[in-house]
Amino acid sequence: MSALDYGEFAQRVYATGMLSDPWLNGRERFQLEPVILTPAQLTAFYAAAERIAQIYQELAEIVWANPSLLDEFFELTPFQKVMWLASEGRWHGIARVDLFLCTDGQIRACEMNSDTPSGEAETVLLNQLLHEFHPETIDPNAQFADCFQQMLQASQSAICNLQSAIIYPTDMPEDLSMIALYRQWLAARGGEVLLGSPYNLARDDADNVTVLGKPVGLIVRHYKTDWWGEREIIWANQQPYADEEPLARELLPLLEAAHEGRVTVVNPFGAVVTQNKLSMALMWERQELFSPQAQAWIRAYVPETRRMTQCQPNDLMRKDWVLKSAYGCEGDSVIIGAFVKPKDWFLSLSALIPRHWVAQRFFNVAPFGDAGLLPNYGVYVLGGKAAGIFTRLSRRGTDYSAVTAPTFVREE
């Protein structure tokens, strides 16, 4: 990237009006050198992501047909069950499948974020900013916005044609670039786009859902399902949440309005099951419930995953397993045995509350480039179809110093 240094690139980032943080904790957040995939690699990643989404769709149908699993397997809280049952099994609009190319040549999926997937702004805008320097490549994310619009159109079931809204945790700045991008895409559909938190929801005299007093017919939900319900601690030595009660006043009227066809929520609240990592344990522990095709895909793509309630901690060899909390995604809720000290591993095993955790088989990721960084290929699936990809490069597992690289495809 001799034609552009990082300072010049940072100015381009600021000029987007969305990405405002080219540095994070004093470190460069983006890599200017792209990850360039072959067409065959992109096809393989997209096929894997779509198959993972199909497995989860089958899982949702299994859980809907076997409601006893909500208590016996998932041990959901009362309000989590309310979200699932009110959704009637609907969970999908947009999801991100985190894929890894392993040293054995196989593709593995460590998880799918089907609840509130993030990173869309980096995925789309980073490629836009840097693609001109690589004219011999194809931008696989060029149609992301169109696919998003098509997904919303297919999802829209509300009878009223009102303006749209984005509901998100307004006190957290991490995803503001994504919210700004969503707002731009929603504005292209016409009408006002409202921004607010669950506390800004209400229903008016006409029984429409309102955000900040204005009626809406479409809500893009970026507020996690486990935050709408009861807040539960996952460590035995953890202090209870100060706000552990469910958002009943905000949630129940929204679920009622969605059931009446007065508002469409994307992603639907059924993601409370698919986002739960015990779903991956169900794929392995109750594999006979799945179709032969899904069983083959589970063995091919999903690392062996078990509920901690079914594991003997002493049998979990540190370097062979990863501990993950049911709704966690990073930091102290993901413990990669190969990357932590033996003392920390055993302390984690002794402190975690088993019903909130799974153990997942560790896999070796093929390093990328001269620096030997580990690439995480995040593939976005919209309405069941792969529609974009980004690459995050880290030195080890859940590394806060990870950088995001533009991802292009070599022209044949």
Short mmCIF file of C-alpha atoms in Angstrom, two decimals:
data_model
loop_
_atom_site.label_atom_id
_atom_site.label_comp_id
_atom_site.label_asym_id
_atom_site.label_seq_id
_atom_site.Cartn_x
_atom_site.Cartn_y
_atom_site.Cartn_z
CA MET A 1 0.00 0.00 0.00
CA SER A 2 2.81 2.42 -0.88
CA ALA A 3 0.22 4.71 -2.49
CA LEU A 4 -1.46 5.32 0.87
CA ASP A 5 0.02 5.56 4.35
CA TYR A 6 -2.00 4.97 7.50
CA GLY A 7 -2.41 8.64 8.28
CA GLU A 8 -3.97 9.28 4.87
CA PHE A 9 -6.13 6.20 5.31
CA ALA A 10 -7.28 7.49 8.71
CA GLN A 11 -8.46 10.72 7.07
CA ARG A 12 -10.53 8.64 4.66
CA VAL A 13 -11.96 6.74 7.61
CA TYR A 14 -13.02 9.96 9.35
CA ALA A 15 -14.55 11.23 6.10
CA THR A 16 -17.03 8.34 6.03
CA GLY A 17 -18.81 9.90 9.00
CA MET A 18 -19.34 6.37 10.33
CA LEU A 19 -16.01 4.74 11.08
CA SER A 20 -14.42 7.10 13.58
CA ASP A 21 -11.83 4.94 15.28
CA PRO A 22 -8.87 3.97 13.04
CA TRP A 23 -6.84 3.54 16.23
CA LEU A 24 -7.84 1.48 19.25
CA ASN A 25 -5.92 1.88 22.51
CA GLY A 26 -3.13 3.55 20.55
CA ARG A 27 -2.84 0.72 18.02
CA GLU A 28 -3.80 0.67 14.38
CA ARG A 29 -7.20 -1.01 14.18
CA PHE A 30 -7.07 -1.84 10.46
CA GLN A 31 -4.56 -3.49 8.17
CA LEU A 32 -4.10 -1.87 4.79
CA GLU A 33 -2.72 -5.02 3.17
CA PRO A 34 -5.74 -7.03 2.02
CA VAL A 35 -6.58 -10.66 2.44
CA ILE A 36 -7.10 -11.89 -1.12
CA LEU A 37 -9.11 -15.08 -1.54
CA THR A 38 -9.39 -17.26 -4.59
CA PRO A 39 -12.89 -17.72 -6.05
CA ALA A 40 -12.79 -21.33 -4.85
CA GLN A 41 -12.01 -20.23 -1.29
CA LEU A 42 -14.87 -17.73 -1.26
CA THR A 43 -17.24 -20.39 -2.60
CA ALA A 44 -16.15 -22.79 0.14
CA PHE A 45 -16.61 -20.20 2.90
CA TYR A 46 -20.01 -19.17 1.57
CA ALA A 47 -21.17 -22.77 1.26
CA ALA A 48 -20.05 -23.50 4.83
CA ALA A 49 -21.85 -20.44 6.22
CA GLU A 50 -25.10 -21.23 4.40
CA ARG A 51 -24.96 -24.83 5.58
CA ILE A 52 -24.41 -23.69 9.16
CA ALA A 53 -27.48 -21.46 8.84
CA GLN A 54 -29.48 -24.42 7.52
CA ILE A 55 -28.37 -26.52 10.49
CA TYR A 56 -29.65 -23.81 12.84
CA GLN A 57 -32.92 -23.60 10.96
CA GLU A 58 -33.35 -27.34 11.42
CA LEU A 59 -32.42 -26.95 15.09
CA ALA A 60 -35.10 -24.29 15.52
CA GLU A 61 -37.68 -26.62 13.99
CA ILE A 62 -36.54 -29.42 16.31
CA VAL A 63 -36.84 -27.24 19.42
CA TRP A 64 -40.23 -25.93 18.29
CA ALA A 65 -41.48 -29.50 17.86
CA ASN A 66 -39.98 -30.57 21.21
CA PRO A 67 -40.73 -27.77 23.71
CA SER A 68 -39.51 -29.92 26.60
CA LEU A 69 -35.97 -29.10 25.41
CA LEU A 70 -36.44 -25.52 26.62
CA ASP A 71 -36.33 -26.75 30.21
CA GLU A 72 -34.56 -30.09 30.01
CA PHE A 73 -31.69 -29.09 27.74
CA PHE A 74 -31.44 -25.29 27.54
CA GLU A 75 -32.76 -24.49 31.03
CA LEU A 76 -34.14 -21.18 29.77
CA THR A 77 -35.50 -18.58 32.15
CA PRO A 78 -39.24 -17.75 32.07
CA PHE A 79 -38.78 -14.63 29.94
CA GLN A 80 -36.37 -16.37 27.59
CA LYS A 81 -39.08 -18.96 27.00
CA VAL A 82 -41.60 -16.19 26.42
CA MET A 83 -39.36 -14.73 23.70
CA TRP A 84 -38.94 -18.11 22.03
CA LEU A 85 -42.60 -19.09 22.15
CA ALA A 86 -43.80 -15.67 20.99
CA SER A 87 -41.45 -15.91 18.00
CA GLU A 88 -43.00 -19.23 16.96
CA GLY A 89 -39.52 -20.43 16.04
CA ARG A 90 -38.55 -17.46 13.86
CA TRP A 91 -34.97 -16.39 14.49
CA HIS A 92 -33.25 -15.27 11.31
CA GLY A 93 -32.77 -12.10 9.34
CA ILE A 94 -29.05 -11.43 9.45
CA ALA A 95 -26.35 -13.56 11.04
CA ARG A 96 -22.55 -13.79 11.02
CA VAL A 97 -20.81 -17.15 10.95
CA ASP A 98 -17.22 -17.08 12.26
CA LEU A 99 -15.20 -19.50 10.12
CA PHE A 100 -11.61 -20.68 10.36
CA LEU A 101 -9.41 -22.51 7.89
CA CYS A 102 -7.59 -25.17 9.91
CA THR A 103 -4.17 -26.71 9.51
CA ASP A 104 -5.84 -29.93 8.32
CA GLY A 105 -7.43 -28.02 5.42
CA GLN A 106 -10.94 -28.19 6.89
CA ILE A 107 -13.24 -25.25 7.60
CA ARG A 108 -14.57 -24.99 11.14
CA ALA A 109 -17.25 -22.68 12.57
CA CYS A 110 -16.63 -21.70 16.17
CA GLU A 111 -20.07 -20.08 16.40
CA MET A 112 -22.81 -18.18 14.63
CA ASN A 113 -23.97 -14.81 15.92
CA SER A 114 -27.66 -14.93 15.04
CA ASP A 115 -28.80 -12.42 17.64
CA THR A 116 -27.07 -9.06 17.14
CA PRO A 117 -24.21 -9.58 14.66
CA SER A 118 -21.82 -6.64 14.39
CA GLY A 119 -18.91 -5.59 12.16
CA GLU A 120 -21.01 -4.66 9.12
CA ALA A 121 -19.55 -1.15 8.89
CA GLU A 122 -15.97 -2.43 8.82
CA THR A 123 -16.95 -5.12 6.33
CA VAL A 124 -18.51 -2.77 3.82
CA LEU A 125 -16.66 0.53 4.30
CA LEU A 126 -13.13 -0.83 4.62
CA ASN A 127 -13.47 -2.58 1.28
CA GLN A 128 -14.93 0.56 -0.29
CA LEU A 129 -12.03 2.68 0.94
CA LEU A 130 -9.29 0.36 -0.30
CA HIS A 131 -10.64 -1.50 -3.32
CA GLU A 132 -9.38 1.13 -5.78
CA PHE A 133 -5.81 0.14 -4.87
CA HIS A 134 -6.51 -3.45 -5.96
CA PRO A 135 -8.28 -3.19 -9.32
CA GLU A 136 -7.37 -6.77 -10.20
CA THR A 137 -9.70 -8.02 -7.48
CA ILE A 138 -13.44 -8.21 -6.83
CA ASP A 139 -15.12 -6.67 -3.79
CA PRO A 140 -17.33 -9.48 -2.41
CA ASN A 141 -19.23 -6.99 -0.23
CA ALA A 142 -20.31 -4.63 -3.00
CA GLN A 143 -23.91 -5.90 -2.90
CA PHE A 144 -24.22 -6.10 0.89
CA ALA A 145 -26.62 -3.14 1.16
CA ASP A 146 -28.88 -4.52 -1.58
CA CYS A 147 -28.99 -7.92 0.12
CA PHE A 148 -29.84 -6.24 3.42
CA GLN A 149 -32.73 -4.40 1.78
CA GLN A 150 -34.00 -7.62 0.18
CA MET A 151 -33.84 -9.39 3.53
CA LEU A 152 -35.87 -6.64 5.20
CA GLN A 153 -38.43 -6.74 2.39
CA ALA A 154 -38.82 -10.49 2.73
CA SER A 155 -39.04 -10.20 6.53
CA GLN A 156 -41.67 -7.46 6.55
CA SER A 157 -44.94 -8.94 7.76
CA ALA A 158 -46.47 -6.04 9.69
CA ILE A 159 -49.74 -4.80 8.24
CA CYS A 160 -48.87 -1.15 8.81
CA ASN A 161 -46.53 0.75 6.53
CA LEU A 162 -44.90 3.08 9.03
CA GLN A 163 -41.40 4.37 9.54
CA SER A 164 -38.62 2.14 10.84
CA ALA A 165 -36.49 2.19 13.98
CA ILE A 166 -33.26 0.75 15.33
CA ILE A 167 -33.32 -0.40 18.95
CA TYR A 168 -29.86 -0.72 20.48
CA PRO A 169 -27.97 -0.11 23.76
CA THR A 170 -27.60 3.65 23.43
CA ASP A 171 -25.14 3.83 26.34
CA MET A 172 -22.56 1.67 24.53
CA PRO A 173 -20.47 3.26 21.75
CA GLU A 174 -18.90 0.10 20.30
CA ASP A 175 -21.41 -0.45 17.50
CA LEU A 176 -22.31 3.15 16.64
CA SER A 177 -20.67 2.85 13.20
CA MET A 178 -22.90 -0.11 12.42
CA ILE A 179 -25.98 1.74 13.69
CA ALA A 180 -25.09 4.69 11.43
CA LEU A 181 -24.76 2.35 8.43
CA TYR A 182 -28.05 0.64 9.23
CA ARG A 183 -29.70 4.04 9.52
CA GLN A 184 -28.41 5.00 6.06
CA TRP A 185 -29.71 1.77 4.54
CA LEU A 186 -33.10 2.10 6.23
CA ALA A 187 -33.41 5.74 5.13
CA ALA A 188 -33.03 4.57 1.52
CA ARG A 189 -36.34 2.75 1.96
CA GLY A 190 -38.05 6.06 2.63
CA GLY A 191 -39.51 7.58 5.76
CA GLU A 192 -37.98 8.63 9.04
CA VAL A 193 -35.57 6.30 10.84
CA LEU A 194 -35.82 6.49 14.63
CA LEU A 195 -33.08 5.53 17.04
CA GLY A 196 -33.70 4.44 20.61
CA SER A 197 -33.26 1.92 23.37
CA PRO A 198 -35.88 -0.51 24.72
CA TYR A 199 -36.82 2.17 27.25
CA ASN A 200 -38.07 4.36 24.38
CA LEU A 201 -40.69 1.76 23.32
CA ALA A 202 -44.41 2.15 23.98
CA ARG A 203 -47.81 1.61 22.31
CA ASP A 204 -50.14 4.42 21.29
CA ASP A 205 -53.94 4.68 21.35
CA ALA A 206 -54.10 2.92 17.97
CA ASP A 207 -52.06 0.01 19.41
CA ASN A 208 -49.08 0.78 17.18
CA VAL A 209 -45.61 0.34 18.62
CA THR A 210 -43.94 3.71 19.12
CA VAL A 211 -40.34 4.80 19.52
CA LEU A 212 -39.94 8.19 21.17
CA GLY A 213 -43.67 8.69 20.69
CA LYS A 214 -43.72 8.00 16.92
CA PRO A 215 -45.35 4.85 15.46
CA VAL A 216 -43.09 2.33 13.70
CA GLY A 217 -43.76 -0.72 11.55
CA LEU A 218 -40.23 -2.17 11.37
CA ILE A 219 -37.69 -2.53 14.17
CA VAL A 220 -34.12 -3.61 13.55
CA ARG A 221 -33.16 -5.08 16.90
CA HIS A 222 -29.56 -4.71 18.04
CA TYR A 223 -30.25 -5.27 21.74
CA LYS A 224 -29.30 -8.77 22.87
CA THR A 225 -32.03 -11.24 23.78
CA ASP A 226 -30.31 -12.16 27.04
CA TRP A 227 -30.45 -8.48 28.03
CA TRP A 228 -34.22 -8.33 27.46
CA GLY A 229 -34.72 -11.27 29.82
CA GLU A 230 -33.46 -12.08 33.28
CA ARG A 231 -29.77 -11.27 33.80
CA GLU A 232 -28.03 -14.31 35.27
CA ILE A 233 -24.49 -14.55 36.60
CA ILE A 234 -22.20 -17.16 35.01
CA TRP A 235 -19.49 -17.32 37.69
CA ALA A 236 -20.01 -18.62 41.22
CA ASN A 237 -17.95 -15.73 42.62
CA GLN A 238 -19.70 -13.05 40.53
CA GLN A 239 -21.86 -10.36 42.09
CA PRO A 240 -25.51 -10.36 40.95
CA TYR A 241 -26.45 -7.79 38.31
CA ALA A 242 -27.86 -4.55 39.65
CA ASP A 243 -30.52 -4.74 36.90
CA GLU A 244 -31.18 -8.48 36.88
CA GLU A 245 -34.93 -8.15 36.33
CA PRO A 246 -36.29 -8.64 32.77
CA LEU A 247 -37.45 -5.68 30.70
CA ALA A 248 -41.03 -6.88 31.04
CA ARG A 249 -42.69 -3.48 30.55
CA GLU A 250 -40.88 -2.97 27.25
CA LEU A 251 -40.72 -6.55 25.99
CA LEU A 252 -44.25 -7.89 26.45
CA PRO A 253 -46.08 -5.15 24.50
CA LEU A 254 -43.52 -5.51 21.68
CA LEU A 255 -44.05 -9.27 21.51
CA GLU A 256 -47.82 -8.77 21.51
CA ALA A 257 -47.64 -6.22 18.69
CA ALA A 258 -45.41 -8.52 16.62
CA HIS A 259 -47.86 -11.39 17.14
CA GLU A 260 -50.73 -9.13 16.01
CA GLY A 261 -48.82 -8.18 12.85
CA ARG A 262 -48.47 -4.53 13.87
CA VAL A 263 -44.66 -4.52 13.83
CA THR A 264 -41.86 -6.59 12.31
CA VAL A 265 -38.78 -7.24 14.44
CA VAL A 266 -35.47 -8.17 12.76
CA ASN A 267 -33.83 -10.28 14.09
CA PRO A 268 -36.84 -12.06 15.59
CA PHE A 269 -36.71 -12.93 19.28
CA GLY A 270 -36.37 -16.64 18.48
CA ALA A 271 -32.63 -15.91 18.33
CA VAL A 272 -32.70 -16.42 22.10
CA VAL A 273 -32.34 -20.15 21.32
CA THR A 274 -30.07 -20.09 18.28
CA GLN A 275 -27.67 -17.62 19.92
CA ASN A 276 -27.38 -19.86 22.97
CA LYS A 277 -24.23 -21.97 22.58
CA LEU A 278 -26.03 -24.94 24.05
CA SER A 279 -27.47 -25.16 20.53
CA MET A 280 -24.09 -26.48 19.37
CA ALA A 281 -24.14 -28.98 22.22
CA LEU A 282 -27.58 -30.13 21.07
CA MET A 283 -26.12 -30.73 17.60
CA TRP A 284 -23.60 -33.15 19.10
CA GLU A 285 -25.42 -34.66 22.09
CA ARG A 286 -28.74 -35.23 20.27
CA GLN A 287 -27.48 -35.66 16.74
CA GLU A 288 -30.13 -38.30 15.99
CA LEU A 289 -32.77 -35.53 15.98
CA PHE A 290 -31.22 -34.00 12.86
CA SER A 291 -31.53 -35.08 9.25
CA PRO A 292 -28.72 -37.21 7.73
CA GLN A 293 -27.56 -34.19 5.70
CA ALA A 294 -27.46 -31.94 8.77
CA GLN A 295 -25.59 -34.63 10.73
CA ALA A 296 -22.91 -34.75 8.02
CA TRP A 297 -22.56 -30.96 8.05
CA ILE A 298 -22.37 -30.89 11.86
CA ARG A 299 -19.48 -33.36 11.81
CA ALA A 300 -17.80 -31.44 8.99
CA TYR A 301 -18.08 -27.87 10.31
CA VAL A 302 -19.06 -27.71 14.00
CA PRO A 303 -16.36 -28.62 16.54
CA GLU A 304 -17.45 -31.19 19.10
CA THR A 305 -19.42 -29.28 21.74
CA ARG A 306 -20.73 -30.56 25.10
CA ARG A 307 -22.71 -29.06 27.96
CA MET A 308 -20.55 -28.52 31.00
CA THR A 309 -23.26 -30.18 33.09
CA GLN A 310 -22.43 -33.37 31.19
CA CYS A 311 -18.64 -33.07 31.52
CA GLN A 312 -16.21 -34.12 34.20
CA PRO A 313 -13.84 -31.14 34.58
CA ASN A 314 -10.84 -33.39 35.23
CA ASP A 315 -11.43 -35.07 31.86
CA LEU A 316 -11.09 -31.78 29.97
CA MET A 317 -7.46 -31.58 28.95
CA ARG A 318 -6.57 -27.90 28.87
CA LYS A 319 -4.98 -27.78 25.42
CA ASP A 320 -7.84 -29.74 23.83
CA TRP A 321 -10.83 -27.62 24.87
CA VAL A 322 -12.35 -24.15 24.86
CA LEU A 323 -14.86 -23.04 27.51
CA LYS A 324 -17.68 -20.77 26.34
CA SER A 325 -20.59 -19.26 28.22
CA ALA A 326 -24.04 -19.66 26.69
CA TYR A 327 -24.46 -16.03 25.62
CA GLY A 328 -20.91 -14.69 25.93
CA CYS A 329 -18.73 -13.78 22.96
CA GLU A 330 -15.34 -12.61 24.21
CA GLY A 331 -13.14 -11.78 27.15
CA ASP A 332 -13.82 -13.63 30.39
CA SER A 333 -16.65 -15.66 28.83
CA VAL A 334 -14.36 -17.50 26.37
CA ILE A 335 -11.47 -19.48 27.87
CA ILE A 336 -9.17 -21.02 25.26
CA GLY A 337 -7.23 -23.69 27.12
CA ALA A 338 -4.27 -23.67 24.73
CA PHE A 339 -3.78 -19.92 25.31
CA VAL A 340 -4.11 -19.69 29.10
CA LYS A 341 -1.93 -20.82 31.98
CA PRO A 342 -2.82 -24.10 33.75
CA LYS A 343 -3.65 -22.18 36.93
CA ASP A 344 -6.15 -19.93 35.13
CA TRP A 345 -7.72 -22.95 33.42
CA PHE A 346 -8.37 -24.75 36.69
CA LEU A 347 -9.59 -21.57 38.37
CA SER A 348 -12.09 -21.11 35.53
CA LEU A 349 -13.31 -24.69 35.82
CA SER A 350 -13.83 -24.30 39.56
CA ALA A 351 -15.62 -20.93 39.32
CA LEU A 352 -17.98 -21.34 36.36
CA ILE A 353 -21.64 -22.25 36.86
CA PRO A 354 -21.94 -25.38 34.68
CA ARG A 355 -25.46 -24.87 33.30
CA HIS A 356 -24.34 -21.64 31.62
CA TRP A 357 -21.30 -23.12 29.84
CA VAL A 358 -20.23 -25.48 27.09
CA ALA A 359 -16.90 -27.10 26.30
CA GLN A 360 -15.89 -27.04 22.64
CA ARG A 361 -13.09 -29.02 21.03
CA PHE A 362 -10.07 -26.85 20.20
CA PHE A 363 -8.89 -26.71 16.59
CA ASN A 364 -5.62 -25.46 15.09
CA VAL A 365 -6.01 -22.50 12.75
CA ALA A 366 -3.75 -22.18 9.73
CA PRO A 367 -1.71 -18.95 10.15
CA PHE A 368 -1.83 -16.19 7.55
CA GLY A 369 1.08 -14.18 6.14
CA ASP A 370 4.65 -13.72 7.32
CA ALA A 371 3.52 -12.58 10.77
CA GLY A 372 1.70 -15.86 11.35
CA LEU A 373 -1.57 -14.15 12.37
CA LEU A 374 -4.71 -16.26 12.84
CA PRO A 375 -7.55 -15.27 10.47
CA ASN A 376 -11.20 -15.33 11.47
CA TYR A 377 -13.38 -15.16 8.35
CA GLY A 378 -16.73 -13.67 9.33
CA VAL A 379 -19.33 -14.54 6.70
CA TYR A 380 -22.64 -12.68 6.80
CA VAL A 381 -25.77 -14.62 5.97
CA LEU A 382 -28.90 -12.62 5.11
CA GLY A 383 -32.13 -14.51 4.67
CA GLY A 384 -30.19 -17.77 4.43
CA LYS A 385 -27.79 -16.54 1.72
CA ALA A 386 -24.15 -15.56 2.17
CA ALA A 387 -23.74 -11.90 1.25
CA GLY A 388 -20.41 -10.60 2.54
CA ILE A 389 -17.17 -11.47 4.31
CA PHE A 390 -14.57 -9.77 6.48
CA THR A 391 -11.31 -10.95 7.99
CA ARG A 392 -10.05 -10.31 11.50
CA LEU A 393 -6.41 -11.18 12.17
CA SER A 394 -5.18 -11.90 15.67
CA ARG A 395 -2.17 -13.41 17.37
CA ARG A 396 -4.17 -15.74 19.57
CA GLY A 397 -7.84 -16.47 20.06
CA THR A 398 -9.89 -13.61 21.50
CA ASP A 399 -7.10 -11.07 21.10
CA TYR A 400 -7.98 -7.42 21.77
CA SER A 401 -5.10 -6.36 19.52
CA ALA A 402 -6.72 -8.01 16.48
CA VAL A 403 -6.82 -6.01 13.27
CA THR A 404 -9.42 -6.03 10.52
CA ALA A 405 -8.19 -6.37 6.95
CA PRO A 406 -10.01 -5.64 3.68
CA THR A 407 -11.07 -8.87 2.01
CA PHE A 408 -11.06 -9.17 -1.77
CA VAL A 409 -11.35 -11.98 -4.29
CA ARG A 410 -8.84 -12.58 -7.06
CA GLU A 411 -10.26 -12.33 -10.54
CA GLU A 412 -9.88 -15.46 -12.63
#
